[in-house]
Tab-separated table of N, CA and C in Angstrom:
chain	number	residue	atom	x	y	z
A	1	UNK	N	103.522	76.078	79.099
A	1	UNK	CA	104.290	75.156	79.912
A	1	UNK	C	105.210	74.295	79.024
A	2	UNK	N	104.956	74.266	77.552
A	2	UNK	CA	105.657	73.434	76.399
A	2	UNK	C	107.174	73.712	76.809
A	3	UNK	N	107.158	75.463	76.562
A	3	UNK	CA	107.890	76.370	76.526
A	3	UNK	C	109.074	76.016	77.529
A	4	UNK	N	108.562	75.956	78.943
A	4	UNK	CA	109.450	75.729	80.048
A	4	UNK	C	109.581	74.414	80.566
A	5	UNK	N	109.342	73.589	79.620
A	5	UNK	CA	109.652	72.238	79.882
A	5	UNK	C	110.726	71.955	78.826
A	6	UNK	N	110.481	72.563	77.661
A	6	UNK	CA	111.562	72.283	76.988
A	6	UNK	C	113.113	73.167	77.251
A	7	UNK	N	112.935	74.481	77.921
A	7	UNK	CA	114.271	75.016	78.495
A	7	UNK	C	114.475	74.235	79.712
A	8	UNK	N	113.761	73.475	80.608
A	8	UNK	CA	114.597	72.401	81.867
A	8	UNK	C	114.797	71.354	81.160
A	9	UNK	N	114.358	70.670	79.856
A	9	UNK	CA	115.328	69.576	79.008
A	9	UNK	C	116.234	69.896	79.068
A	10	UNK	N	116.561	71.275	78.437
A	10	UNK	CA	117.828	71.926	77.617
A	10	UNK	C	118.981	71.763	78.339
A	11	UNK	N	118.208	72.472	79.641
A	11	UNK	CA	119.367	72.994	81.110
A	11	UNK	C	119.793	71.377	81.330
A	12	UNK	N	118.860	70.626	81.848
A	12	UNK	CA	119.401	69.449	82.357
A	12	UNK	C	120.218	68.446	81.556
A	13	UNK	N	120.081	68.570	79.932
A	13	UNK	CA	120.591	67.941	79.080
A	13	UNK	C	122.364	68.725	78.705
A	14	UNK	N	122.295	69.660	79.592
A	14	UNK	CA	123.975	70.807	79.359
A	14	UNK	C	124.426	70.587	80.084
A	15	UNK	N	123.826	69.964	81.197
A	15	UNK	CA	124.212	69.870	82.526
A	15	UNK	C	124.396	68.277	82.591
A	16	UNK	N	124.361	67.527	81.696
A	16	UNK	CA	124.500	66.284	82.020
A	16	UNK	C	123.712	65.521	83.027
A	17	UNK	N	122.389	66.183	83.181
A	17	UNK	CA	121.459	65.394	83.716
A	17	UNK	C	119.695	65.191	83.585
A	18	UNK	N	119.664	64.097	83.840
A	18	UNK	CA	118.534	63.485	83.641
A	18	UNK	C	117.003	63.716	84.055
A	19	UNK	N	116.273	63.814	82.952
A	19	UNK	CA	114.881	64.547	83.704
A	19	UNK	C	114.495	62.876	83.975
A	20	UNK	N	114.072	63.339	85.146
A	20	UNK	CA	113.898	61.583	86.035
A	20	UNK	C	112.122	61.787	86.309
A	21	UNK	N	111.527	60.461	86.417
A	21	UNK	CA	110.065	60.558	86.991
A	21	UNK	C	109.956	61.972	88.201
A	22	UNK	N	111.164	61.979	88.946
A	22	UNK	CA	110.542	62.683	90.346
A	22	UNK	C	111.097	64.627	89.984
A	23	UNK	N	111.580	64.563	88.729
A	23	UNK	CA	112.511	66.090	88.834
A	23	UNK	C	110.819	66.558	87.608
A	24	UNK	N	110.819	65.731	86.744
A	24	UNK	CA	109.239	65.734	86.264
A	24	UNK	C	107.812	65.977	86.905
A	25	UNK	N	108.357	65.104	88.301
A	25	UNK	CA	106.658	65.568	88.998
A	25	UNK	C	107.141	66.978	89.519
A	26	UNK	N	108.026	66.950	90.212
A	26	UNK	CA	108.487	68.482	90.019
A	26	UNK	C	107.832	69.832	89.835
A	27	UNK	N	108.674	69.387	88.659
A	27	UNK	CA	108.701	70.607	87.954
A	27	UNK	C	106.960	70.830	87.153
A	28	UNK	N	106.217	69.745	87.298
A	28	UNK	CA	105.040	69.656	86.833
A	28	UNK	C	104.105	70.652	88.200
A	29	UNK	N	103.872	69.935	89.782
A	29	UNK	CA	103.466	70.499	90.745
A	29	UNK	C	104.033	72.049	90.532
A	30	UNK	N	104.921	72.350	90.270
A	30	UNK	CA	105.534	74.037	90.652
A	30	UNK	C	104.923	74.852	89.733
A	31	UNK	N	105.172	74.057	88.422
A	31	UNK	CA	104.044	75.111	87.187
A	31	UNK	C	102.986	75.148	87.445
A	32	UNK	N	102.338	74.421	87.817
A	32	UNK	CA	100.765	74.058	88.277
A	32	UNK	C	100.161	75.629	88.858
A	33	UNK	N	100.655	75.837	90.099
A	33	UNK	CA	100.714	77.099	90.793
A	33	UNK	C	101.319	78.333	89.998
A	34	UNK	N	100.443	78.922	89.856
A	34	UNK	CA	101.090	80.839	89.710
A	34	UNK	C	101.664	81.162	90.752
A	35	UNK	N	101.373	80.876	92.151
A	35	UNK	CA	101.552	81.523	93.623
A	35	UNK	C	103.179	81.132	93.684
A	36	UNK	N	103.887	82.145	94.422
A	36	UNK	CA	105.133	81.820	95.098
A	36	UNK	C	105.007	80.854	96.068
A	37	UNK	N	106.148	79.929	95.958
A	37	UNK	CA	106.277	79.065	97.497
A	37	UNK	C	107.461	78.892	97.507
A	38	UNK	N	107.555	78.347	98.868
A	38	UNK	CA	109.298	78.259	99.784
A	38	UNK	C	109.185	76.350	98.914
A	39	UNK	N	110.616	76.258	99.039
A	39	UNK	CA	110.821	74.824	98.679
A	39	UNK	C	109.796	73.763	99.740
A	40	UNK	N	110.513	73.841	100.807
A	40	UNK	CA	109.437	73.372	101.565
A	40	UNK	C	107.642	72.858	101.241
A	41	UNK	N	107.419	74.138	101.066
A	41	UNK	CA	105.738	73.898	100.294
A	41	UNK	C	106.087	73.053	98.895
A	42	UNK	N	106.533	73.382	98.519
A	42	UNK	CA	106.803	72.667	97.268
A	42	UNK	C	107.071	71.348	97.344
A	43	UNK	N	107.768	70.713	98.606
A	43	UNK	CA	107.970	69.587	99.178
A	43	UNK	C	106.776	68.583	99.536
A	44	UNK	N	106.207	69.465	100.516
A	44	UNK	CA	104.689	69.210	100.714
A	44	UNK	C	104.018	68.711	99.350
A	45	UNK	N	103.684	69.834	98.669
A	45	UNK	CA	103.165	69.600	97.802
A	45	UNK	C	102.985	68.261	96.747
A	46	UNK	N	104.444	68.528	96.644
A	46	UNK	CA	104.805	66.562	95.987
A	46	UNK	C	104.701	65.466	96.326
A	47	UNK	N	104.900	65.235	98.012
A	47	UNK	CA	104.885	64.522	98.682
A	47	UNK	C	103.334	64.421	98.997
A	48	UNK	N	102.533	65.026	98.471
A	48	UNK	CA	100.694	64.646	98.483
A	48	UNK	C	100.890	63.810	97.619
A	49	UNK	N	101.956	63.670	96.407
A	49	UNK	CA	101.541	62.942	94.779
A	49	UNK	C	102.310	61.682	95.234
A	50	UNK	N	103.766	62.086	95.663
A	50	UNK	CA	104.871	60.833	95.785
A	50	UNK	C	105.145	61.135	97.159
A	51	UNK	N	105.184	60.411	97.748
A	51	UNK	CA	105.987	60.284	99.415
A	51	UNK	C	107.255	59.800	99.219
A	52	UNK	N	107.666	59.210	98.384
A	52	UNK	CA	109.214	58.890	98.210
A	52	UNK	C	109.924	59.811	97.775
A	53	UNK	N	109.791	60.845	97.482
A	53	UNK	CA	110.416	61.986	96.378
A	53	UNK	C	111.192	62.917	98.129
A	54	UNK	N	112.466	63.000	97.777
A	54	UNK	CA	112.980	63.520	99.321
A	54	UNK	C	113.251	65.029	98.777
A	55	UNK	N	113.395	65.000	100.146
A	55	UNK	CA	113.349	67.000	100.561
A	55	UNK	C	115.018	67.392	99.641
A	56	UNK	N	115.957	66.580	99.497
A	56	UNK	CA	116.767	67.130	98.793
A	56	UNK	C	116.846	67.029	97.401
A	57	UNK	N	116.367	66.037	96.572
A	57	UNK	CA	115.743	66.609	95.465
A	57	UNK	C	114.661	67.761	94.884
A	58	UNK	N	113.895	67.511	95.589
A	58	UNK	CA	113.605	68.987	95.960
A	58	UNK	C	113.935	69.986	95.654
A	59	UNK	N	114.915	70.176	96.624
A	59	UNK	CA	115.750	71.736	96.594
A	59	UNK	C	116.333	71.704	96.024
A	60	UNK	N	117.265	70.126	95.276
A	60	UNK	CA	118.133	70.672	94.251
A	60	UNK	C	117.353	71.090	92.466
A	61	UNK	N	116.106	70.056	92.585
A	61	UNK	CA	115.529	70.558	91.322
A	61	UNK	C	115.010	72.316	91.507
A	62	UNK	N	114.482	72.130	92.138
A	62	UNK	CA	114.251	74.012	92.630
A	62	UNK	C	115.334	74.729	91.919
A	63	UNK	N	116.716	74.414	92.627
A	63	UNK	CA	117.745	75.306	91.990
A	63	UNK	C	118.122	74.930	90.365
A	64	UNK	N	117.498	74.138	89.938
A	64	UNK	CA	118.147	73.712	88.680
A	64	UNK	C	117.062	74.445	87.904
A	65	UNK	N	115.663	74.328	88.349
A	65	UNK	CA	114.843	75.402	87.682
A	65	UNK	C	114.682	77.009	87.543
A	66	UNK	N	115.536	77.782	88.684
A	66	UNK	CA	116.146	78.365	88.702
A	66	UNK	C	116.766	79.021	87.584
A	67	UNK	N	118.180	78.187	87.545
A	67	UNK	CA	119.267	78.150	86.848
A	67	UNK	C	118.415	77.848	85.375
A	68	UNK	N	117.875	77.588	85.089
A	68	UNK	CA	117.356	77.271	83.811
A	68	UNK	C	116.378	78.512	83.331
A	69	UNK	N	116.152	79.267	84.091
A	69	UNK	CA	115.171	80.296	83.836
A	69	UNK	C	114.110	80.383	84.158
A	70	UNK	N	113.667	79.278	84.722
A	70	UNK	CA	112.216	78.861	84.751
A	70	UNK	C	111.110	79.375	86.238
A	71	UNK	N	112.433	79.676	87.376
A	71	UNK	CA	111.738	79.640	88.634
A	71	UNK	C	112.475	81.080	89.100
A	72	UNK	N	111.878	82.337	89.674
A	72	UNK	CA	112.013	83.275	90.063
A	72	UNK	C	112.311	83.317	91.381
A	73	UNK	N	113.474	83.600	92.284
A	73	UNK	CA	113.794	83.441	93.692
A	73	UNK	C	113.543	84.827	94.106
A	74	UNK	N	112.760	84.750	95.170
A	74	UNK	CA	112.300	86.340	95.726
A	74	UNK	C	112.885	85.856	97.515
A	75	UNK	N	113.809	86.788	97.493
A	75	UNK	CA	114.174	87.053	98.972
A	75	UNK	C	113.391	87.652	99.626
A	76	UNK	N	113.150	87.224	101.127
A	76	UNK	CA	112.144	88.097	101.944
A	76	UNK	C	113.001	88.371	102.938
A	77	UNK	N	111.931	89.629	103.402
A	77	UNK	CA	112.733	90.287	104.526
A	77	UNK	C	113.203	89.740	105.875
A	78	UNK	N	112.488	88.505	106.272
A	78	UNK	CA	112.155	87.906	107.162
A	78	UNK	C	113.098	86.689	106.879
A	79	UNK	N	114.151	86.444	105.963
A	79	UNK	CA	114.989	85.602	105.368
A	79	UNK	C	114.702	84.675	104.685
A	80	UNK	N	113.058	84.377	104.552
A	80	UNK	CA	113.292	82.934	103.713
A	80	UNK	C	113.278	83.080	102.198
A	81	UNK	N	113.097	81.643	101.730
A	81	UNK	CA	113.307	82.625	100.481
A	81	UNK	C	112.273	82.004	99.446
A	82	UNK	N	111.596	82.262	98.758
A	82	UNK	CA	110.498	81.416	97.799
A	82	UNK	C	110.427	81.647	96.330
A	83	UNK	N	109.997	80.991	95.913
A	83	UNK	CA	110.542	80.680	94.148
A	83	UNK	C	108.663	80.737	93.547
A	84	UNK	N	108.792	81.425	91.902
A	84	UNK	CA	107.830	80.821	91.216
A	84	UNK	C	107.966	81.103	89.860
A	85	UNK	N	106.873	80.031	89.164
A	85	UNK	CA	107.313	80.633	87.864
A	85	UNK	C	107.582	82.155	86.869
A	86	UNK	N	108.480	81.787	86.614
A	86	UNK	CA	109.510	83.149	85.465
A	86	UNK	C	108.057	83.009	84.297
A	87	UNK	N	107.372	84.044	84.256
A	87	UNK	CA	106.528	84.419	83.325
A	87	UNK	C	108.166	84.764	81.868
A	88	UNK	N	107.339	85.524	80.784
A	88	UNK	CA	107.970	86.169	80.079
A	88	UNK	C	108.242	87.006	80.031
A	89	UNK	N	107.283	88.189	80.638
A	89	UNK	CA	107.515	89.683	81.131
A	89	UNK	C	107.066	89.892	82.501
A	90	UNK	N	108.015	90.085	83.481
A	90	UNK	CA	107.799	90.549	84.659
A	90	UNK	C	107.982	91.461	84.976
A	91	UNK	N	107.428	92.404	85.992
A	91	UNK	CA	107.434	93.986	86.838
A	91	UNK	C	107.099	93.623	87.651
A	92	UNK	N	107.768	93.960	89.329
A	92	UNK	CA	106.978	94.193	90.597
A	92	UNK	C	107.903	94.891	91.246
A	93	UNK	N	107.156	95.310	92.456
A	93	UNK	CA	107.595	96.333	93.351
A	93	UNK	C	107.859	95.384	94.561
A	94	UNK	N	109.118	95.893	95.629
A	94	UNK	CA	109.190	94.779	96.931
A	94	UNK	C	109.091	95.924	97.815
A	95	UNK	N	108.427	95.593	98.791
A	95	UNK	CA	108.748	96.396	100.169
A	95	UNK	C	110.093	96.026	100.816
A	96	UNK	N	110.822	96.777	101.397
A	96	UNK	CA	112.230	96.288	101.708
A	96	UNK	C	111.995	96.183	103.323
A	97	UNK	N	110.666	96.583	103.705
A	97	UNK	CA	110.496	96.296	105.494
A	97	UNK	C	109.191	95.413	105.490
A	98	UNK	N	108.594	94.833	104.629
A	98	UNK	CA	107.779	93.726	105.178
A	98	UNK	C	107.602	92.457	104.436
A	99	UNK	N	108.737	93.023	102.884
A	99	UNK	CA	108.802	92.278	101.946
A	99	UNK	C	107.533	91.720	100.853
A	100	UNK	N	106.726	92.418	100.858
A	100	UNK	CA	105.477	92.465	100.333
A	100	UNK	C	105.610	92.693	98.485
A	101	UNK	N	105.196	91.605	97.796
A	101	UNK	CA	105.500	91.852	96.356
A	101	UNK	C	104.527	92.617	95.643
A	102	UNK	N	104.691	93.174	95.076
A	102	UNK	CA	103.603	94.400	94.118
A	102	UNK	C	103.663	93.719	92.835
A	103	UNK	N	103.081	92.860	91.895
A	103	UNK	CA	102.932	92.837	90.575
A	103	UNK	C	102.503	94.261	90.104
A	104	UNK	N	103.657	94.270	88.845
A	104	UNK	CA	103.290	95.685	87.935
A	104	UNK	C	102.734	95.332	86.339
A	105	UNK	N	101.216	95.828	86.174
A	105	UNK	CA	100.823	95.966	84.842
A	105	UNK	C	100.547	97.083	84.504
A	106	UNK	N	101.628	97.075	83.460
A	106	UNK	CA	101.664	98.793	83.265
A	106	UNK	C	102.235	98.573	81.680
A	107	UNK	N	101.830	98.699	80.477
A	107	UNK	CA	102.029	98.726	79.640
A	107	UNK	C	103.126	99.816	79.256
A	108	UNK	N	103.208	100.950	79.870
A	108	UNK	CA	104.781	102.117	79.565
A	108	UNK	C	105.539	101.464	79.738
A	109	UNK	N	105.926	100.437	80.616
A	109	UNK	CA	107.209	99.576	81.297
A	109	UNK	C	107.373	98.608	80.252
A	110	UNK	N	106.314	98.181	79.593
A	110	UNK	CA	106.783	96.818	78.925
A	110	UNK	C	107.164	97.772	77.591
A	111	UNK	N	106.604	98.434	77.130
A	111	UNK	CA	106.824	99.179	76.279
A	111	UNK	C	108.616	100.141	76.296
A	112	UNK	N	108.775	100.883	77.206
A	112	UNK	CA	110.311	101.128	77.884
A	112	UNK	C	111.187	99.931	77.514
A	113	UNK	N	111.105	98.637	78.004
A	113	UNK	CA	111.445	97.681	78.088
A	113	UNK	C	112.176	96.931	76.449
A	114	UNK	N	111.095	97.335	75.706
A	114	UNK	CA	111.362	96.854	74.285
A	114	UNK	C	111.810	98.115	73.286
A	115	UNK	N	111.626	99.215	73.525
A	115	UNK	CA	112.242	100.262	73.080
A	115	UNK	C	113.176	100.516	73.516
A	116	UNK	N	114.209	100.724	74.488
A	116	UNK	CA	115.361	100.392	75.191
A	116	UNK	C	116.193	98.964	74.178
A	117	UNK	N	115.800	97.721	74.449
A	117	UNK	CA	116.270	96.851	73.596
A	117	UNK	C	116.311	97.220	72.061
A	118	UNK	N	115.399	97.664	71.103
A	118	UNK	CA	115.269	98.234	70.047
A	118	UNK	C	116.601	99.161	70.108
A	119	UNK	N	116.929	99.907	70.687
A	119	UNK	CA	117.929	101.360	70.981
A	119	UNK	C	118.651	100.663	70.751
A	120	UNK	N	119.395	99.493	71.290
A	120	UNK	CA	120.652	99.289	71.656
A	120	UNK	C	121.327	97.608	70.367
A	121	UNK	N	119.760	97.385	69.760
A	121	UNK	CA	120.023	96.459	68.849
A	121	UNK	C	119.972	95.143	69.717
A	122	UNK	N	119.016	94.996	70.815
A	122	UNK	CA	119.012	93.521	71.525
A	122	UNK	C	117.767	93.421	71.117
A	123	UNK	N	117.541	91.664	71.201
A	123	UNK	CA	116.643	91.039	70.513
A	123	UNK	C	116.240	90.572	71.978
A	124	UNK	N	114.874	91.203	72.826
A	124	UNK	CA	114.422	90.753	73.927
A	124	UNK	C	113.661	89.752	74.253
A	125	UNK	N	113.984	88.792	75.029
A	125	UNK	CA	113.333	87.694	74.683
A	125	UNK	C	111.755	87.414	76.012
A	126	UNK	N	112.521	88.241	77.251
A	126	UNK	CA	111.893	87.956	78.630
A	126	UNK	C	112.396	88.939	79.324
A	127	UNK	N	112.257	89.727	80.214
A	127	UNK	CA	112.402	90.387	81.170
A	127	UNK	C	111.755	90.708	82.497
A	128	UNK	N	112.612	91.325	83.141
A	128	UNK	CA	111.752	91.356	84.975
A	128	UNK	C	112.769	92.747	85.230
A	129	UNK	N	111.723	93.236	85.911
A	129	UNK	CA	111.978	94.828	86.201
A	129	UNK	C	111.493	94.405	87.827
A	130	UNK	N	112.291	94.822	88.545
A	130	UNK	CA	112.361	94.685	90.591
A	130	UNK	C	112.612	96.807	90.791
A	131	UNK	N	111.294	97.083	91.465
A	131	UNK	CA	111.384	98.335	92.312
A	131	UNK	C	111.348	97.989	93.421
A	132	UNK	N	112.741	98.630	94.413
A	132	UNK	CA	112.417	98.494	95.996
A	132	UNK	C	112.462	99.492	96.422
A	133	UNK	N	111.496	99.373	97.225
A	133	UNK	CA	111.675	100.742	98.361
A	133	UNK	C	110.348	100.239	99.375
A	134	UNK	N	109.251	100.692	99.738
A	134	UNK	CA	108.133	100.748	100.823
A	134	UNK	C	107.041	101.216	100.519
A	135	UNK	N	106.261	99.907	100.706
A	135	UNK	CA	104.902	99.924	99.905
A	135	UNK	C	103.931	100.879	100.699
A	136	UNK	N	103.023	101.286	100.788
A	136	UNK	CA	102.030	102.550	101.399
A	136	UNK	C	101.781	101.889	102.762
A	137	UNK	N	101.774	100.554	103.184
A	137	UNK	CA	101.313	100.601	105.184
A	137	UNK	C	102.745	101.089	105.336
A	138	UNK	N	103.895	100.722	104.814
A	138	UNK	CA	105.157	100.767	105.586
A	138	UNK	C	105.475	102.167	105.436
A	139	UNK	N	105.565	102.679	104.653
A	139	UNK	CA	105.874	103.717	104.395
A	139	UNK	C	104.941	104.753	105.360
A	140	UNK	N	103.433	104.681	105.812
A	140	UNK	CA	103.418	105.035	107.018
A	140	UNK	C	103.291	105.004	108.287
A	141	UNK	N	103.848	103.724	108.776
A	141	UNK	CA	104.187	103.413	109.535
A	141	UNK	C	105.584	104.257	110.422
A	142	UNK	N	105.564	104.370	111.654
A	142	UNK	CA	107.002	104.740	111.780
A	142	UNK	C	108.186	104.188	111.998
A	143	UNK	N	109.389	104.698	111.484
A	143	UNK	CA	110.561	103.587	110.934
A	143	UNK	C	111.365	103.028	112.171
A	144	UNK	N	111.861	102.243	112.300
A	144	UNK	CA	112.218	101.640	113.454
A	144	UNK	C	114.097	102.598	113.602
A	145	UNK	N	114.237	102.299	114.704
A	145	UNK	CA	115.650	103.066	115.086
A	145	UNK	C	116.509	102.405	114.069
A	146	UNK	N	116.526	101.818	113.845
A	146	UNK	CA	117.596	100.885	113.105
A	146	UNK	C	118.345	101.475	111.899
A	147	UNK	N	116.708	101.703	111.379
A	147	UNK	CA	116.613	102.577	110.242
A	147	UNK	C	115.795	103.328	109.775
A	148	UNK	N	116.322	104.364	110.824
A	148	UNK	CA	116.403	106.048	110.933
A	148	UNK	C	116.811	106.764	109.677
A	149	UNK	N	118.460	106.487	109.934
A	149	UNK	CA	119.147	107.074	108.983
A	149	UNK	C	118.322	106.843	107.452
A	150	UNK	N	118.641	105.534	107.098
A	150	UNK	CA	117.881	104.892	105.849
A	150	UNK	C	116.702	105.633	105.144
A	151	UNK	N	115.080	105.524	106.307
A	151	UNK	CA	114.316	105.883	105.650
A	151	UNK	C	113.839	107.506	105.525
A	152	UNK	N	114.630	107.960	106.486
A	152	UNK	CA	115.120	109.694	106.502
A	152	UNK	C	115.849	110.303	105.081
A	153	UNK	N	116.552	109.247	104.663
A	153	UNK	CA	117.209	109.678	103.361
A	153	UNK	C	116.317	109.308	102.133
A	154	UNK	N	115.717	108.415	102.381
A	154	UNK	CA	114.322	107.813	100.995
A	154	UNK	C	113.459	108.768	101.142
A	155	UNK	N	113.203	108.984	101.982
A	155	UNK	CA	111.982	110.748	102.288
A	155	UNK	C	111.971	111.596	102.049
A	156	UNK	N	113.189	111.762	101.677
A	156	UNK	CA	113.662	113.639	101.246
A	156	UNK	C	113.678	113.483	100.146
């Protein structure tokens, strides 16, 4: 957590702004959790510690952690959208019809990952590898008219 407290100094100090008591409790509550959450929860969450801390700081520290590297935004299918911490090496799989995240531990990938960088002369620092397609209920499930075409062509 040293680690990602000192890249939201960095960010906020490039950015000409100030790590304040409430962008601190923050960003403290969000590391706390491994689990994804919507800003909202995250709102909640703070507002157990501080009740003064408003819903738009909030969301704007959210995006500044973000932007700093620190917070992972996963779109769901269902539109909302929820954030968590940016490990150092990430892999997962998304379902693209129920939006369901797959963490991947798979040592070939991380391995791919740094041999690839090695190839090309990059010095890797962090990475995240995203597979989409349809996790095993969806996939047999049957596909809605919508998308027919779609999962008729992923099948073959």
């Amino acid at each position: 957590m040293k680690e990602a407290l000192k890249s939201f100094k960095d960010y906020l100090s490039s950015n000409h702004l100030k790590l304040t008591q409430q962008r601190l409790l923050i960003f403290k509550v969000f590391m706390s959790d491994d689990e994804e959450m919507s800003s909202e929860q995250l709102l909640e969450a703070v507002q157990d510690i501080d009740e003064t801390v408003s819903r738009s700081t909030v969301y704007r520290t959210v995006k500044h952690l973000h932007n700093a590297g620190i917070a992972r935004c996963l779109h769901r299918s269902d539109g909302s959208t929820h954030y968590e911490p940016m490990g150092d090496h990430y892999s997962q799989m998304i379902c693209e019809r129920c939006g369901r995240s797959i963490p991947i531990k798979n040592p070939y990938i991380d391995c791919l990952q740094q041999e690839t960088a090695r190839q090309q002369g990059f010095i890797l620092f962090r990475y995240q590898t995203v597979f989409y397609g349809l996790c095993s209920r969806c996939s047999e499930q049957p596909c809605p008219s919508k998308m027919k075409t779609a999962c008729q062509t992923d099948r073959q």
